[in-house]
Backbone as numpy.savetxt, mean C-alpha at the origin, in Angstrom:
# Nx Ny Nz CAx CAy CAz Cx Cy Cz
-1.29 37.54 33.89 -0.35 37.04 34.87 -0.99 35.94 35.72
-2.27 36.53 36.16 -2.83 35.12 36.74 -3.22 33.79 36.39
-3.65 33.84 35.03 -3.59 32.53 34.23 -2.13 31.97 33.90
-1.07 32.33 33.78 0.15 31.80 33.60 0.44 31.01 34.99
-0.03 31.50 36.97 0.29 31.40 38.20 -0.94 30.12 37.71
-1.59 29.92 37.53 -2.76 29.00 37.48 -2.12 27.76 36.72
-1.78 27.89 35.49 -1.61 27.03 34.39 0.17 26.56 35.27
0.70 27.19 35.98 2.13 26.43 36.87 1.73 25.87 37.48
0.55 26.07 38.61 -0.04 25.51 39.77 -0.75 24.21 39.17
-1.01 23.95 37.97 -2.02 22.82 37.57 -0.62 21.97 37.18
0.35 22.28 36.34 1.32 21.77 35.47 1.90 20.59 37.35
2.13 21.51 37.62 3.00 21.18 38.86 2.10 20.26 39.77
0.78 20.06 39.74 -0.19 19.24 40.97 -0.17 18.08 39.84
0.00 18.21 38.17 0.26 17.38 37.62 1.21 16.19 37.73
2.18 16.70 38.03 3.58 15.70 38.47 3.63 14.68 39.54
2.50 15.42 40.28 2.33 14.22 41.31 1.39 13.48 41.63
0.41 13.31 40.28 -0.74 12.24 39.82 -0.33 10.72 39.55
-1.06 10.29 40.00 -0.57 8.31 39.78 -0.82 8.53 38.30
0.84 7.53 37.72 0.91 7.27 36.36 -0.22 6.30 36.01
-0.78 6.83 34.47 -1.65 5.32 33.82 -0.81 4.92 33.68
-1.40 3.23 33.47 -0.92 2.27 33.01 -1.89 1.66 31.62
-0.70 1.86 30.45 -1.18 1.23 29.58 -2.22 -0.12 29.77
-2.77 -0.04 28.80 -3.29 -1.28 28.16 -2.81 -2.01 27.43
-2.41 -3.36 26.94 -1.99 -3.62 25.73 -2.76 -4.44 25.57
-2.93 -4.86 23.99 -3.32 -6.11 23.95 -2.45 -7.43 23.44
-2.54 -8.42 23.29 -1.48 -9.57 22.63 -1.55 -9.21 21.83
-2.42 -8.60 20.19 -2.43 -8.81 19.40 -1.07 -7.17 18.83
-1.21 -6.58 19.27 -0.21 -5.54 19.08 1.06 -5.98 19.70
1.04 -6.66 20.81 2.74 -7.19 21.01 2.86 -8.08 20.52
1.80 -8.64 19.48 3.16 -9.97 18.67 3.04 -9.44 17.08
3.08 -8.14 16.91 3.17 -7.85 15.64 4.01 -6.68 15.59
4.21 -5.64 16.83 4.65 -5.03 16.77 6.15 -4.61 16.50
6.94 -5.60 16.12 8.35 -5.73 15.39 8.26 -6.63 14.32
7.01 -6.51 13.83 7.04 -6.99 11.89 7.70 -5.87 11.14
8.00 -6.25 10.04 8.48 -5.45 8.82 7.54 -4.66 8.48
7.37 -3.57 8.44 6.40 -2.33 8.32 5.83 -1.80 9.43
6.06 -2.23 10.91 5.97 -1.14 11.91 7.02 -0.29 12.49
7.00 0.69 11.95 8.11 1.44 11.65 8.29 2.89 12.08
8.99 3.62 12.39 8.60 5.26 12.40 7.89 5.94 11.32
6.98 6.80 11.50 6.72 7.78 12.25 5.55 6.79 13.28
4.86 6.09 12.92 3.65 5.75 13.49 3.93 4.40 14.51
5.15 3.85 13.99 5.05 2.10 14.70 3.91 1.61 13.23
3.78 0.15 15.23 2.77 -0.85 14.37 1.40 -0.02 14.55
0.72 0.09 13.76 -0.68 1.24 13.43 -2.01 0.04 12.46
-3.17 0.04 13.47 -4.05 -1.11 13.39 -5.45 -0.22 13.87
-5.86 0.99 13.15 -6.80 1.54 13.34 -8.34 0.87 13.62
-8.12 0.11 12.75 -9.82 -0.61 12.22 -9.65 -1.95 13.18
-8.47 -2.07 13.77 -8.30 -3.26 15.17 -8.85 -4.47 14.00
-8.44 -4.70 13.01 -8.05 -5.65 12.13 -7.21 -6.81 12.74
-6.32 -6.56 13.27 -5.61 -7.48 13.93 -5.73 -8.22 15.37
-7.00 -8.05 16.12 -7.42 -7.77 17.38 -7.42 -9.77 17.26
-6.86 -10.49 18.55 -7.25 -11.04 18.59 -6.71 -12.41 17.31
-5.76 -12.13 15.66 -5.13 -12.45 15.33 -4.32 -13.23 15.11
-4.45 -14.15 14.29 -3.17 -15.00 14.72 -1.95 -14.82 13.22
-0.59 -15.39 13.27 0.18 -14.95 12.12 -0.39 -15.18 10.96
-0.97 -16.25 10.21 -1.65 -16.35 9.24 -2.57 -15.34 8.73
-3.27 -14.84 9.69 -3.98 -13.75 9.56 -3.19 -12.65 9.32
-1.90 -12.14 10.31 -1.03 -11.26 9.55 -0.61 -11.28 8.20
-0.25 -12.63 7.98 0.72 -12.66 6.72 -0.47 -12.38 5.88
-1.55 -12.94 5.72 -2.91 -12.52 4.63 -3.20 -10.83 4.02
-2.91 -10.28 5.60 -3.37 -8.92 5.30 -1.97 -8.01 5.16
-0.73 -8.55 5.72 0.58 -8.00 4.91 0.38 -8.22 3.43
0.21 -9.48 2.99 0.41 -9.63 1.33 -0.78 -8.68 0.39
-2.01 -8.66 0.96 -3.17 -7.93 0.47 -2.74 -6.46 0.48
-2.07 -5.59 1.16 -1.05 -4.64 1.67 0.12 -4.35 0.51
1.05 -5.64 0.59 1.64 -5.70 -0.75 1.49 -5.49 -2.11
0.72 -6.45 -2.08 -0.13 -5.88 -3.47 -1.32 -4.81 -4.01
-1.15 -4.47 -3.29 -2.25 -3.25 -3.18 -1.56 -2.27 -3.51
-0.27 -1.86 -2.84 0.54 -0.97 -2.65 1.23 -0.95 -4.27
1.95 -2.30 -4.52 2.00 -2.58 -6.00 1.26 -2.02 -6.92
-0.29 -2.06 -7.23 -1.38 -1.66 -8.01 -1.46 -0.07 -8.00
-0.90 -0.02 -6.46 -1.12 2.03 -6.36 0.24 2.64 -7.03
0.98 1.92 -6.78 2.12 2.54 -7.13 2.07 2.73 -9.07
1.62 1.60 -9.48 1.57 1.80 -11.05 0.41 3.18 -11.24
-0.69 2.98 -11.10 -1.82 4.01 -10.85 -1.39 5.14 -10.84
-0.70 5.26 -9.88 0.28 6.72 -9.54 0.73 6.98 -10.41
1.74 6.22 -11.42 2.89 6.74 -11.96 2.21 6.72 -13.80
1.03 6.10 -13.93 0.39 6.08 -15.04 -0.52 7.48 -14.94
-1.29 7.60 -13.83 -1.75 8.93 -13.62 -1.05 10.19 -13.67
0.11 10.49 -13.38 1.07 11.48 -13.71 1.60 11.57 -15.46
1.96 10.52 -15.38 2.55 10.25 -17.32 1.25 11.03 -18.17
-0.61 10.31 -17.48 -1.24 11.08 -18.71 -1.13 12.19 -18.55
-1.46 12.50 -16.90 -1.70 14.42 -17.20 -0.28 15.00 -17.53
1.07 14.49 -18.14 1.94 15.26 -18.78 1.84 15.45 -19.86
0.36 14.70 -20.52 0.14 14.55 -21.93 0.78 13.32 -22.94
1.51 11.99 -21.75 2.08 11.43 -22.85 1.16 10.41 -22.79
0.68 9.63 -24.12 0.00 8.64 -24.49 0.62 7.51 -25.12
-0.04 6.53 -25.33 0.24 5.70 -26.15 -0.26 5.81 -27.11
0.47 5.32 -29.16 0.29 5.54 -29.86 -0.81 5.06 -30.55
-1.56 5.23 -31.29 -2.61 4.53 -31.66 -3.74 4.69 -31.42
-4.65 4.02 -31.47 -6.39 3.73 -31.57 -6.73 2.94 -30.37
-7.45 3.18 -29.13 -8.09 2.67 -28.40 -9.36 1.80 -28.75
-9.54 2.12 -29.82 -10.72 1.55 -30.32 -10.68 2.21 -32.18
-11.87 1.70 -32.80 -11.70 2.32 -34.48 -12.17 3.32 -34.14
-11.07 4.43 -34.86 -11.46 6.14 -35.23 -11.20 6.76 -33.49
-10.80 6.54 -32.24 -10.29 7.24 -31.27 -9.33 6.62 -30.75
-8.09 7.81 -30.65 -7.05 7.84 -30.46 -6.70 7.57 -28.93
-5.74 6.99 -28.38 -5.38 7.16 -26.88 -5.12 8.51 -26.26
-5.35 9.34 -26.83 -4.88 10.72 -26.41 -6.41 11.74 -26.05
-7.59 10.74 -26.96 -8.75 11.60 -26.87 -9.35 10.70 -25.73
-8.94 9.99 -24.47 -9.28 9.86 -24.05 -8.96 10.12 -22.77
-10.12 10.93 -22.19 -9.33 11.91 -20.82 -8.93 11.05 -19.64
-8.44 12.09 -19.07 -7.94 11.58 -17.76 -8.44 11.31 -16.41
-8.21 10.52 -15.31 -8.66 10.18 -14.38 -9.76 9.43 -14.40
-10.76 9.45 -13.32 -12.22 9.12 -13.45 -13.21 9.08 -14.31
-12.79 10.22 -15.38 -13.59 10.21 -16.14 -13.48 9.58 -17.58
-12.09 8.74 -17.35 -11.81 7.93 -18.64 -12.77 6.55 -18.30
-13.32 6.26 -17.34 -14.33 5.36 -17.14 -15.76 6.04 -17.14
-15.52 7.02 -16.28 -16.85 7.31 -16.14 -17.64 8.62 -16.30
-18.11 8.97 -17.40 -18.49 10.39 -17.91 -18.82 9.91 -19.73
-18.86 11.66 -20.37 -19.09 11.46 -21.66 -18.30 11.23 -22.31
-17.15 11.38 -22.40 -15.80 11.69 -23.21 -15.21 9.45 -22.76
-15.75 9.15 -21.75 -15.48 7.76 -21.03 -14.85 6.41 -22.08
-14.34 5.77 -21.92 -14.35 4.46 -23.13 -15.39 3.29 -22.96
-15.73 2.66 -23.70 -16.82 2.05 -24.07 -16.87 0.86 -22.67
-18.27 0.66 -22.90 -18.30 -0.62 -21.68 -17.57 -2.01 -21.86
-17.57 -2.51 -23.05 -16.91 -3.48 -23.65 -15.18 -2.97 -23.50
-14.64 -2.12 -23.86 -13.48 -1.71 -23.49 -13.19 -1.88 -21.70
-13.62 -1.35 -20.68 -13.60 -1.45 -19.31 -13.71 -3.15 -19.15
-14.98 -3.52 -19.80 -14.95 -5.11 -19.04 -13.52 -5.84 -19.80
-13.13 -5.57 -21.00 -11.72 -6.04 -21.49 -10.64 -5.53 -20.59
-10.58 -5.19 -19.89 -9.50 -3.91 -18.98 -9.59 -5.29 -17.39
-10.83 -5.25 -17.43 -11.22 -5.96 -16.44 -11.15 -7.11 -15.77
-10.93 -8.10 -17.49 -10.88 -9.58 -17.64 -9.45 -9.33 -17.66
-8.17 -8.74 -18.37 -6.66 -8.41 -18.22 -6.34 -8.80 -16.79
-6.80 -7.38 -15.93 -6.51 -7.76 -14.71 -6.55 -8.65 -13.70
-7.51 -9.36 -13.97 -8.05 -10.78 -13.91 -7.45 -11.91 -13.99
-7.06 -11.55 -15.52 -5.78 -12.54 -15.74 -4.66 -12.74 -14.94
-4.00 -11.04 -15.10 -2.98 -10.79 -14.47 -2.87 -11.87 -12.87
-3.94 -11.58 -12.01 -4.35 -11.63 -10.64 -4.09 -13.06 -11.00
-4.59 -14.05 -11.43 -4.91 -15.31 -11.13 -3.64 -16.31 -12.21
-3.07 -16.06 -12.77 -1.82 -16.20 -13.83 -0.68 -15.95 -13.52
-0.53 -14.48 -13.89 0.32 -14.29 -13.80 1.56 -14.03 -12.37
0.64 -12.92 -11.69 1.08 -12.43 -10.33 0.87 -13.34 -8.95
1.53 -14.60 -9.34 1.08 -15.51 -7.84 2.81 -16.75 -8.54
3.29 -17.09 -7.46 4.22 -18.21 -6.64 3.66 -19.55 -7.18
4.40 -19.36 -8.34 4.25 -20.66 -9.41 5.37 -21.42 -9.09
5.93 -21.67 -8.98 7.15 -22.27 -8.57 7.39 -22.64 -7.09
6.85 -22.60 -6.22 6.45 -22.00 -4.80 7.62 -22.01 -3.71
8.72 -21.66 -4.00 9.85 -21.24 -3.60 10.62 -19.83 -2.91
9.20 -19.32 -3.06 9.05 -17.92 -2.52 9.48 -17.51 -1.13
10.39 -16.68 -1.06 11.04 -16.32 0.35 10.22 -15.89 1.14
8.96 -15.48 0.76 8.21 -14.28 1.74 6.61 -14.35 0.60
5.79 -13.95 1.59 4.30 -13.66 0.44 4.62 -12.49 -0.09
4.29 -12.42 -1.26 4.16 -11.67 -2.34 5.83 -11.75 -3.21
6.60 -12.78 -2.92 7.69 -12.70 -3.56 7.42 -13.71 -5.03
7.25 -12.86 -6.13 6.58 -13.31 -7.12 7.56 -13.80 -8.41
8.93 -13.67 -7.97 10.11 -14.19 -8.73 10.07 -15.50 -10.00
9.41 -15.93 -9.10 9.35 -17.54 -9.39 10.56 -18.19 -10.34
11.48 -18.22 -9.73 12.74 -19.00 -10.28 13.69 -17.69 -10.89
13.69 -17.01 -10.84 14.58 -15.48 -11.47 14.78 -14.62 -10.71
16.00 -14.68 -10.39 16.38 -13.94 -10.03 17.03 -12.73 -9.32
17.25 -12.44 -10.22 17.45 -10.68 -10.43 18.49 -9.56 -9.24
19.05 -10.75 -9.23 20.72 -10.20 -7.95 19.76 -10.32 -6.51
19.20 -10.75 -6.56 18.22 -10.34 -5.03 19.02 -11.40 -3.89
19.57 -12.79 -4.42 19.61 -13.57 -3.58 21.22 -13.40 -2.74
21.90 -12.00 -3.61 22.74 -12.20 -3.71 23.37 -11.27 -2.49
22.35 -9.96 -1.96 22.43 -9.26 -1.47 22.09 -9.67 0.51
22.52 -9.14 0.92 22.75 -9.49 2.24 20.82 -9.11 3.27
20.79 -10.06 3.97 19.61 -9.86 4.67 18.76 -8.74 5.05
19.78 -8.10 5.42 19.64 -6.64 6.08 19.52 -5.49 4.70
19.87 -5.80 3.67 19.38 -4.93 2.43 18.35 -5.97 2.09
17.92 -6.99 1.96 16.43 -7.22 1.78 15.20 -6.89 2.41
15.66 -6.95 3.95 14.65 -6.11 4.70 14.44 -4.93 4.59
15.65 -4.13 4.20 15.11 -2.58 4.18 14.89 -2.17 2.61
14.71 -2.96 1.59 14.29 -2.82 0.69 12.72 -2.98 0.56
12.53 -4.08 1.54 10.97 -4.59 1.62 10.30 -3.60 2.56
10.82 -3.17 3.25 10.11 -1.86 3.89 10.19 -0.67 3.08
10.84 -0.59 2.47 11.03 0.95 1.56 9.58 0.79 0.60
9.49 -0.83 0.18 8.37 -1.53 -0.88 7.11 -0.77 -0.32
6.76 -1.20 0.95 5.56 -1.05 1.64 5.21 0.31 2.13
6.13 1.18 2.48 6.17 2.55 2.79 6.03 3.41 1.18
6.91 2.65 0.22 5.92 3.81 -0.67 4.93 3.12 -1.29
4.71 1.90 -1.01 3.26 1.21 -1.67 2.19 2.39 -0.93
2.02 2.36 0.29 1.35 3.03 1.62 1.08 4.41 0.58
2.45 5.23 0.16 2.25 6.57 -0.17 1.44 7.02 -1.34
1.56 5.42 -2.20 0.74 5.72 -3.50 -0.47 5.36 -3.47
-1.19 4.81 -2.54 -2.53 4.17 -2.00 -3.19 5.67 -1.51
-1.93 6.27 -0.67 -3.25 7.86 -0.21 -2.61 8.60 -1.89
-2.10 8.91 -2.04 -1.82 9.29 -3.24 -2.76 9.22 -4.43
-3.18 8.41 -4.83 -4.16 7.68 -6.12 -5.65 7.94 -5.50
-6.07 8.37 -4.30 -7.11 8.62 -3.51 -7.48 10.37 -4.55
């Protein structure tokens, strides 16, 4: 009973303490109504990455974000497909099959692993991909990372307000497959 008379008496001398006053800095109020600060968290800048900032610098580390989220999201959904057991048909190499080669981490790295020459071929692909394929050839691009380049695909057709909340839906589950693939 006396700790409950204590814990009122503190609650209550509480109420009439001078309010803090935040801190802010510029660099959180001029980002903090970008596309991806959002509920549950807002705008969220742990590593103070943005400290100090200017938009260029945003847009760099939104698109790096983008595509990242892109890369996790495939990862994810290739990592689930093997451990259901489905493969692709064929020979990874002469005499082993895509199926004898295990899953996760240890399809790089262990005994059962694929060859080093196989990984650096995996390697130079992505490579490709990165510097070829996946970049604003056409440079007509509505936004960074809008990789269309001349196609497409009903997008232009749809109203502002479903592009924005499509591009946040992008980044929120890019976000989910990044801790996800962890």
């Amino acid at each position: 009973m006396k700790s409950v008379i204590f814990a009122a008496a503190i609650a209550s001398a509480a109420a009439f303490a001078p309010a803090q006053v935040g801190k802010t800095s510029t660099a959180i109020n001029a980002f903090e109504n970008e596309l991806g600060a959002q509920a549950p968290l807002g705008f969220f800048d742990p590593l103070g990455m943005l400290d100090d900032a200017d938009q260029e610098r945003f847009d760099r580390l939104r698109y790096v974000e983008l595509k990242h989220g892109r890369i996790a999201q495939l990862a994810f959904v290739g990592n689930l497909i093997t451990r259901a057991g489905y493969h692709l048909p064929g020979d990874i190499s002469l005499g082993r099959a895509f199926a004898d080669v295990p899953n996760g981490i240890a399809a790089i790295n262990g005994p059962d692993a694929i060859s080093t020459a196989a990984l650096l071929q995996t390697l130079a692909f992505i490579g490709f991909l990165e510097t070829r394929v996946m970049i604003d050839a056409t440079g007509e691009s509505q936004f960074r990372g809008d990789f269309r380049n001349g196609f497409d695909f009903g997008w232009d057709k749809q109203s502002p307000e479903w592009q924005t909340n499509k591009r946040a839906i992008e980044l929120n589950q890019g976000r989910a497959a990044m801790m996800g693939i962890l």
